[in-house]
């Protein structure tokens, strides 16, 4: 088995799915969960091909783009279903989970102005949330296995779990109508391969890291 080093910030966002895939596959990896100062040092040293995180280092190469890495690990570890029809269904769920996060990111961590943040959050729960979440809720309602595709866990389950888990941290009341998504979250979180990590995971608030990066960017501009 090749060695893997996965570098991302020490908070959970989209790239958290890859950390969970390593654990679910039982594949050892170095979880290089770093703060904004370490990120800045890697960037300054020219170690980040796109100047951003995450990166995956394996067999002497560096790979970028969270979704590309996620698909690679899912395929490599057998979490991509059986055949292209499964892959299509998996991609539908994964892309919906990604969209859920894309629209949530402004109020979850990017928008610092309180009024604008509240507006973005309100807009989310009036338009994007009610459009995207019922699609996944219905998928689970129609599943006899409790998984998104087929009879086994795939990257669709992990990706949706991650998106719902992030929303749950910030908006548990808004998620209350989505009973199947909530019980799916509980079910995935109780997977014996994840419980230790999830119980011990100490991820700093995203906002704190984001503000740290902004401060470093300002400092660089004023030099
Ligand atoms: N499309 C890229 C986006 C990566 C990205 O936006 N990374 C952010 C953190 S989530 C980052 O490194 N931000 C630091 C910066 O841009 O200064 C991916 O999905 O990997």
mmCIF file of C-alpha atoms and ligand atoms in Angstrom:
data_model
loop_
_atom_site.group_PDB
_atom_site.id
_atom_site.type_symbol
_atom_site.label_atom_id
_atom_site.label_comp_id
_atom_site.label_asym_id
_atom_site.label_seq_id
_atom_site.Cartn_x
_atom_site.Cartn_y
_atom_site.Cartn_z
ATOM 1 C CA UNK A 1 0.000 0.000 0.000
ATOM 2 C CA UNK A 2 1.475 3.403 -0.907
ATOM 3 C CA UNK A 3 1.903 5.994 1.823
ATOM 4 C CA UNK A 4 -0.444 8.951 1.878
ATOM 5 C CA UNK A 5 -0.182 12.408 3.388
ATOM 6 C CA UNK A 6 -3.297 14.549 3.244
ATOM 7 C CA UNK A 7 -2.906 18.207 4.086
ATOM 8 C CA UNK A 8 -5.829 20.461 4.854
ATOM 9 C CA UNK A 9 -6.828 23.025 7.471
ATOM 10 C CA UNK A 10 -7.752 21.758 10.919
ATOM 11 C CA UNK A 11 -11.437 22.388 10.410
ATOM 12 C CA UNK A 12 -14.082 20.390 8.665
ATOM 13 C CA UNK A 13 -15.196 21.620 5.288
ATOM 14 C CA UNK A 14 -15.562 19.939 1.897
ATOM 15 C CA UNK A 15 -12.165 18.117 2.146
ATOM 16 C CA UNK A 16 -13.195 16.379 5.376
ATOM 17 C CA UNK A 17 -14.805 13.672 3.217
ATOM 18 C CA UNK A 18 -11.338 12.409 2.222
ATOM 19 C CA UNK A 19 -10.250 12.039 5.844
ATOM 20 C CA UNK A 20 -13.366 9.934 6.447
ATOM 21 C CA UNK A 21 -12.709 7.801 3.346
ATOM 22 C CA UNK A 22 -9.240 6.887 4.637
ATOM 23 C CA UNK A 23 -10.723 5.848 7.978
ATOM 24 C CA UNK A 24 -13.589 3.896 6.447
ATOM 25 C CA UNK A 25 -11.180 2.053 4.167
ATOM 26 C CA UNK A 26 -8.887 1.311 7.121
ATOM 27 C CA UNK A 27 -5.978 2.764 5.140
ATOM 28 C CA UNK A 28 -3.244 4.447 7.142
ATOM 29 C CA UNK A 29 -2.471 8.030 6.192
ATOM 30 C CA UNK A 30 -0.864 11.087 7.689
ATOM 31 C CA UNK A 31 -3.587 13.540 8.557
ATOM 32 C CA UNK A 32 -1.694 16.802 8.258
ATOM 33 C CA UNK A 33 -4.383 19.094 9.724
ATOM 34 C CA UNK A 34 -2.797 22.518 9.879
ATOM 35 C CA UNK A 35 -3.495 26.078 10.977
ATOM 36 C CA UNK A 36 -3.270 29.231 8.868
ATOM 37 C CA UNK A 37 0.375 29.924 9.779
ATOM 38 C CA UNK A 38 1.494 26.510 8.532
ATOM 39 C CA UNK A 39 -0.619 26.934 5.387
ATOM 40 C CA UNK A 40 1.073 30.273 4.754
ATOM 41 C CA UNK A 41 4.526 28.725 5.205
ATOM 42 C CA UNK A 42 3.731 25.914 2.710
ATOM 43 C CA UNK A 43 2.443 28.469 0.222
ATOM 44 C CA UNK A 44 5.530 30.690 0.642
ATOM 45 C CA UNK A 45 7.771 27.641 0.152
ATOM 46 C CA UNK A 46 6.069 26.901 -3.172
ATOM 47 C CA UNK A 47 4.719 23.564 -1.907
ATOM 48 C CA UNK A 48 1.119 24.183 -3.004
ATOM 49 C CA UNK A 49 0.629 23.820 -6.790
ATOM 50 C CA UNK A 50 -2.612 25.861 -6.717
ATOM 51 C CA UNK A 51 -1.638 27.931 -3.649
ATOM 52 C CA UNK A 52 -4.575 26.306 -1.877
ATOM 53 C CA UNK A 53 -5.460 23.295 0.219
ATOM 54 C CA UNK A 54 -6.139 20.390 0.244
ATOM 55 C CA UNK A 55 -3.236 18.496 -1.269
ATOM 56 C CA UNK A 56 -2.644 14.749 -1.354
ATOM 57 C CA UNK A 57 0.955 13.530 -1.423
ATOM 58 C CA UNK A 58 1.570 9.961 -2.474
ATOM 59 C CA UNK A 59 4.363 8.108 -4.238
ATOM 60 C CA UNK A 60 6.439 11.271 -4.545
ATOM 61 C CA UNK A 61 3.685 13.272 -6.261
ATOM 62 C CA UNK A 62 1.413 16.083 -5.119
ATOM 63 C CA UNK A 63 -2.251 16.162 -6.142
ATOM 64 C CA UNK A 64 -4.772 18.999 -5.843
ATOM 65 C CA UNK A 65 -8.535 19.655 -6.119
ATOM 66 C CA UNK A 66 -10.623 18.187 -3.320
ATOM 67 C CA UNK A 67 -13.210 16.612 -5.644
ATOM 68 C CA UNK A 68 -10.586 14.948 -7.835
ATOM 69 C CA UNK A 69 -8.827 13.550 -4.761
ATOM 70 C CA UNK A 70 -12.154 12.429 -3.294
ATOM 71 C CA UNK A 71 -13.146 10.541 -6.466
ATOM 72 C CA UNK A 72 -9.682 8.974 -6.692
ATOM 73 C CA UNK A 73 -9.799 7.697 -3.110
ATOM 74 C CA UNK A 74 -13.389 6.500 -3.527
ATOM 75 C CA UNK A 75 -12.422 4.475 -6.601
ATOM 76 C CA UNK A 76 -9.198 3.214 -5.079
ATOM 77 C CA UNK A 77 -10.884 2.095 -1.837
ATOM 78 C CA UNK A 78 -14.014 0.616 -3.439
ATOM 79 C CA UNK A 79 -16.541 3.298 -2.464
ATOM 80 C CA UNK A 80 -17.730 4.075 -5.994
ATOM 81 C CA UNK A 81 -20.423 1.422 -6.464
ATOM 82 C CA UNK A 82 -20.528 -1.209 -9.186
ATOM 83 C CA UNK A 83 -20.618 0.100 -12.723
ATOM 84 C CA UNK A 84 -21.356 3.380 -14.400
ATOM 85 C CA UNK A 85 -25.056 3.475 -13.476
ATOM 86 C CA UNK A 86 -24.082 3.378 -9.796
ATOM 87 C CA UNK A 87 -21.433 6.018 -10.477
ATOM 88 C CA UNK A 88 -24.050 8.289 -12.020
ATOM 89 C CA UNK A 89 -26.317 7.966 -8.974
ATOM 90 C CA UNK A 90 -23.354 8.465 -6.647
ATOM 91 C CA UNK A 91 -22.219 11.566 -8.547
ATOM 92 C CA UNK A 92 -25.752 13.015 -8.405
ATOM 93 C CA UNK A 93 -25.782 12.755 -4.614
ATOM 94 C CA UNK A 94 -22.175 13.932 -4.227
ATOM 95 C CA UNK A 95 -22.686 16.960 -6.488
ATOM 96 C CA UNK A 96 -25.875 17.854 -4.590
ATOM 97 C CA UNK A 97 -23.950 17.656 -1.309
ATOM 98 C CA UNK A 98 -21.228 19.850 -2.828
ATOM 99 C CA UNK A 99 -23.832 22.377 -3.912
ATOM 100 C CA UNK A 100 -25.300 22.347 -0.408
ATOM 101 C CA UNK A 101 -21.884 23.354 0.905
ATOM 102 C CA UNK A 102 -21.130 25.846 -1.879
ATOM 103 C CA UNK A 103 -24.218 27.884 -1.014
ATOM 104 C CA UNK A 104 -23.738 27.468 2.748
ATOM 105 C CA UNK A 105 -20.105 28.619 2.857
ATOM 106 C CA UNK A 106 -20.880 32.369 2.808
ATOM 107 C CA UNK A 107 -22.919 32.267 6.026
ATOM 108 C CA UNK A 108 -21.042 29.339 7.584
ATOM 109 C CA UNK A 109 -17.732 31.166 7.367
ATOM 110 C CA UNK A 110 -16.962 33.684 4.668
ATOM 111 C CA UNK A 111 -19.322 36.595 5.271
ATOM 112 C CA UNK A 112 -17.977 38.629 8.162
ATOM 113 C CA UNK A 113 -20.541 41.412 8.075
ATOM 114 C CA UNK A 114 -23.252 40.261 10.513
ATOM 115 C CA UNK A 115 -26.160 41.760 8.610
ATOM 116 C CA UNK A 116 -25.044 40.286 5.286
ATOM 117 C CA UNK A 117 -24.330 36.966 6.986
ATOM 118 C CA UNK A 118 -27.877 36.840 8.405
ATOM 119 C CA UNK A 119 -29.300 37.720 4.950
ATOM 120 C CA UNK A 120 -27.259 34.994 3.285
ATOM 121 C CA UNK A 121 -28.381 32.468 5.904
ATOM 122 C CA UNK A 122 -32.043 33.483 5.474
ATOM 123 C CA UNK A 123 -31.774 33.235 1.703
ATOM 124 C CA UNK A 124 -30.196 29.801 2.057
ATOM 125 C CA UNK A 125 -33.043 28.408 4.129
ATOM 126 C CA UNK A 126 -35.663 30.007 1.879
ATOM 127 C CA UNK A 127 -34.250 28.911 -1.459
ATOM 128 C CA UNK A 128 -31.157 26.670 -1.738
ATOM 129 C CA UNK A 129 -31.793 24.435 1.286
ATOM 130 C CA UNK A 130 -35.447 23.667 0.381
ATOM 131 C CA UNK A 131 -34.402 22.961 -3.225
ATOM 132 C CA UNK A 132 -31.433 20.682 -2.512
ATOM 133 C CA UNK A 133 -32.152 18.882 0.759
ATOM 134 C CA UNK A 134 -35.526 17.291 -0.216
ATOM 135 C CA UNK A 135 -33.849 15.663 -3.226
ATOM 136 C CA UNK A 136 -31.463 13.786 -0.929
ATOM 137 C CA UNK A 137 -34.176 13.190 1.675
ATOM 138 C CA UNK A 138 -36.371 11.468 -0.935
ATOM 139 C CA UNK A 139 -33.461 9.363 -2.123
ATOM 140 C CA UNK A 140 -32.983 8.013 1.386
ATOM 141 C CA UNK A 141 -36.716 7.564 1.906
ATOM 142 C CA UNK A 142 -36.750 5.307 -1.156
ATOM 143 C CA UNK A 143 -33.683 3.317 -0.070
ATOM 144 C CA UNK A 144 -34.177 -0.100 1.475
ATOM 145 C CA UNK A 145 -30.536 -0.430 2.560
ATOM 146 C CA UNK A 146 -30.250 2.968 4.256
ATOM 147 C CA UNK A 147 -27.415 3.830 1.847
ATOM 148 C CA UNK A 148 -27.697 6.201 -1.089
ATOM 149 C CA UNK A 149 -26.745 3.699 -3.764
ATOM 150 C CA UNK A 150 -27.079 -0.078 -3.626
ATOM 151 C CA UNK A 151 -26.545 -2.097 -0.492
ATOM 152 C CA UNK A 152 -23.248 -0.703 0.697
ATOM 153 C CA UNK A 153 -21.631 2.518 1.777
ATOM 154 C CA UNK A 154 -20.279 4.675 -1.021
ATOM 155 C CA UNK A 155 -18.707 8.105 -1.283
ATOM 156 C CA UNK A 156 -22.265 9.439 -1.740
ATOM 157 C CA UNK A 157 -23.014 8.527 1.894
ATOM 158 C CA UNK A 158 -19.778 10.058 3.117
ATOM 159 C CA UNK A 159 -20.139 13.270 1.156
ATOM 160 C CA UNK A 160 -23.790 13.801 2.141
ATOM 161 C CA UNK A 161 -22.924 12.937 5.754
ATOM 162 C CA UNK A 162 -20.218 15.598 5.726
ATOM 163 C CA UNK A 163 -22.453 18.304 4.242
ATOM 164 C CA UNK A 164 -25.337 17.544 6.629
ATOM 165 C CA UNK A 165 -22.920 17.354 9.566
ATOM 166 C CA UNK A 166 -21.527 20.815 8.770
ATOM 167 C CA UNK A 167 -25.050 22.246 8.442
ATOM 168 C CA UNK A 168 -26.071 20.534 11.676
ATOM 169 C CA UNK A 169 -23.270 22.327 13.543
ATOM 170 C CA UNK A 170 -24.682 25.699 12.519
ATOM 171 C CA UNK A 171 -28.396 25.135 11.901
ATOM 172 C CA UNK A 172 -29.842 22.080 13.716
ATOM 173 C CA UNK A 173 -33.384 23.522 13.854
ATOM 174 C CA UNK A 174 -33.525 24.153 10.118
ATOM 175 C CA UNK A 175 -32.573 20.513 9.483
ATOM 176 C CA UNK A 176 -35.319 19.123 11.742
ATOM 177 C CA UNK A 177 -37.766 18.409 8.848
ATOM 178 C CA UNK A 178 -35.193 16.180 7.140
ATOM 179 C CA UNK A 179 -35.650 13.088 9.296
ATOM 180 C CA UNK A 180 -34.007 10.622 6.922
ATOM 181 C CA UNK A 181 -30.932 12.805 6.449
ATOM 182 C CA UNK A 182 -30.627 13.228 10.211
ATOM 183 C CA UNK A 183 -30.889 9.520 10.937
ATOM 184 C CA UNK A 184 -28.428 8.835 8.088
ATOM 185 C CA UNK A 185 -26.031 11.286 9.789
ATOM 186 C CA UNK A 186 -26.389 9.425 13.087
ATOM 187 C CA UNK A 187 -25.934 6.063 11.391
ATOM 188 C CA UNK A 188 -22.749 7.053 9.546
ATOM 189 C CA UNK A 189 -21.341 8.730 12.670
ATOM 190 C CA UNK A 190 -21.828 5.495 14.609
ATOM 191 C CA UNK A 191 -19.757 3.464 12.132
ATOM 192 C CA UNK A 192 -17.101 1.809 14.354
ATOM 193 C CA UNK A 193 -14.365 2.954 11.962
ATOM 194 C CA UNK A 194 -15.318 6.588 12.526
ATOM 195 C CA UNK A 195 -16.456 6.866 16.135
ATOM 196 C CA UNK A 196 -12.992 7.354 17.672
ATOM 197 C CA UNK A 197 -11.975 10.008 15.138
ATOM 198 C CA UNK A 198 -15.290 11.846 15.313
ATOM 199 C CA UNK A 199 -15.258 11.730 19.119
ATOM 200 C CA UNK A 200 -11.716 13.083 19.352
ATOM 201 C CA UNK A 201 -11.778 15.473 16.431
ATOM 202 C CA UNK A 202 -11.020 18.907 17.700
ATOM 203 C CA UNK A 203 -11.521 21.191 14.820
ATOM 204 C CA UNK A 204 -11.156 24.883 15.445
ATOM 205 C CA UNK A 205 -13.981 27.108 14.258
ATOM 206 C CA UNK A 206 -13.591 27.724 10.540
ATOM 207 C CA UNK A 207 -14.007 31.469 11.119
ATOM 208 C CA UNK A 208 -10.867 31.657 13.263
ATOM 209 C CA UNK A 209 -8.668 30.192 10.479
ATOM 210 C CA UNK A 210 -10.333 32.305 7.820
ATOM 211 C CA UNK A 211 -9.650 35.491 9.804
ATOM 212 C CA UNK A 212 -6.046 34.337 10.288
ATOM 213 C CA UNK A 213 -5.575 33.977 6.512
ATOM 214 C CA UNK A 214 -7.159 37.373 5.867
ATOM 215 C CA UNK A 215 -4.771 38.974 8.363
ATOM 216 C CA UNK A 216 -1.756 37.328 6.667
ATOM 217 C CA UNK A 217 -2.944 38.530 3.243
ATOM 218 C CA UNK A 218 -3.306 42.084 4.556
ATOM 219 C CA UNK A 219 0.149 41.903 6.127
ATOM 220 C CA UNK A 220 1.630 40.769 2.797
ATOM 221 C CA UNK A 221 -0.101 43.613 0.914
ATOM 222 C CA UNK A 222 1.293 46.236 3.321
ATOM 223 C CA UNK A 223 4.913 45.035 2.853
HETATM 224 N N1 LIG B 1 -11.252 23.975 -6.028
HETATM 225 C C1 LIG B 1 -10.376 23.810 -4.912
HETATM 226 C C2 LIG B 1 -10.621 24.959 -3.954
HETATM 227 C C3 LIG B 1 -9.673 24.892 -2.800
HETATM 228 C C4 LIG B 1 -9.906 26.030 -1.810
HETATM 229 O O1 LIG B 1 -10.726 26.948 -2.036
HETATM 230 N N2 LIG B 1 -9.167 25.960 -0.706
HETATM 231 C C5 LIG B 1 -9.283 26.964 0.303
HETATM 232 C C6 LIG B 1 -9.706 26.355 1.628
HETATM 233 S S1 LIG B 1 -11.264 25.512 1.509
HETATM 234 C C7 LIG B 1 -7.924 27.606 0.548
HETATM 235 O O2 LIG B 1 -6.900 26.965 0.449
HETATM 236 N N3 LIG B 1 -7.968 28.901 0.895
HETATM 237 C C8 LIG B 1 -6.809 29.649 1.218
HETATM 238 C C9 LIG B 1 -6.558 30.782 0.258
HETATM 239 O O3 LIG B 1 -7.138 30.752 -0.865
HETATM 240 O O4 LIG B 1 -5.793 31.668 0.641
HETATM 241 C C10 LIG B 1 -10.646 22.469 -4.205
HETATM 242 O O5 LIG B 1 -11.817 22.046 -4.159
HETATM 243 O O6 LIG B 1 -9.687 21.855 -3.742
#
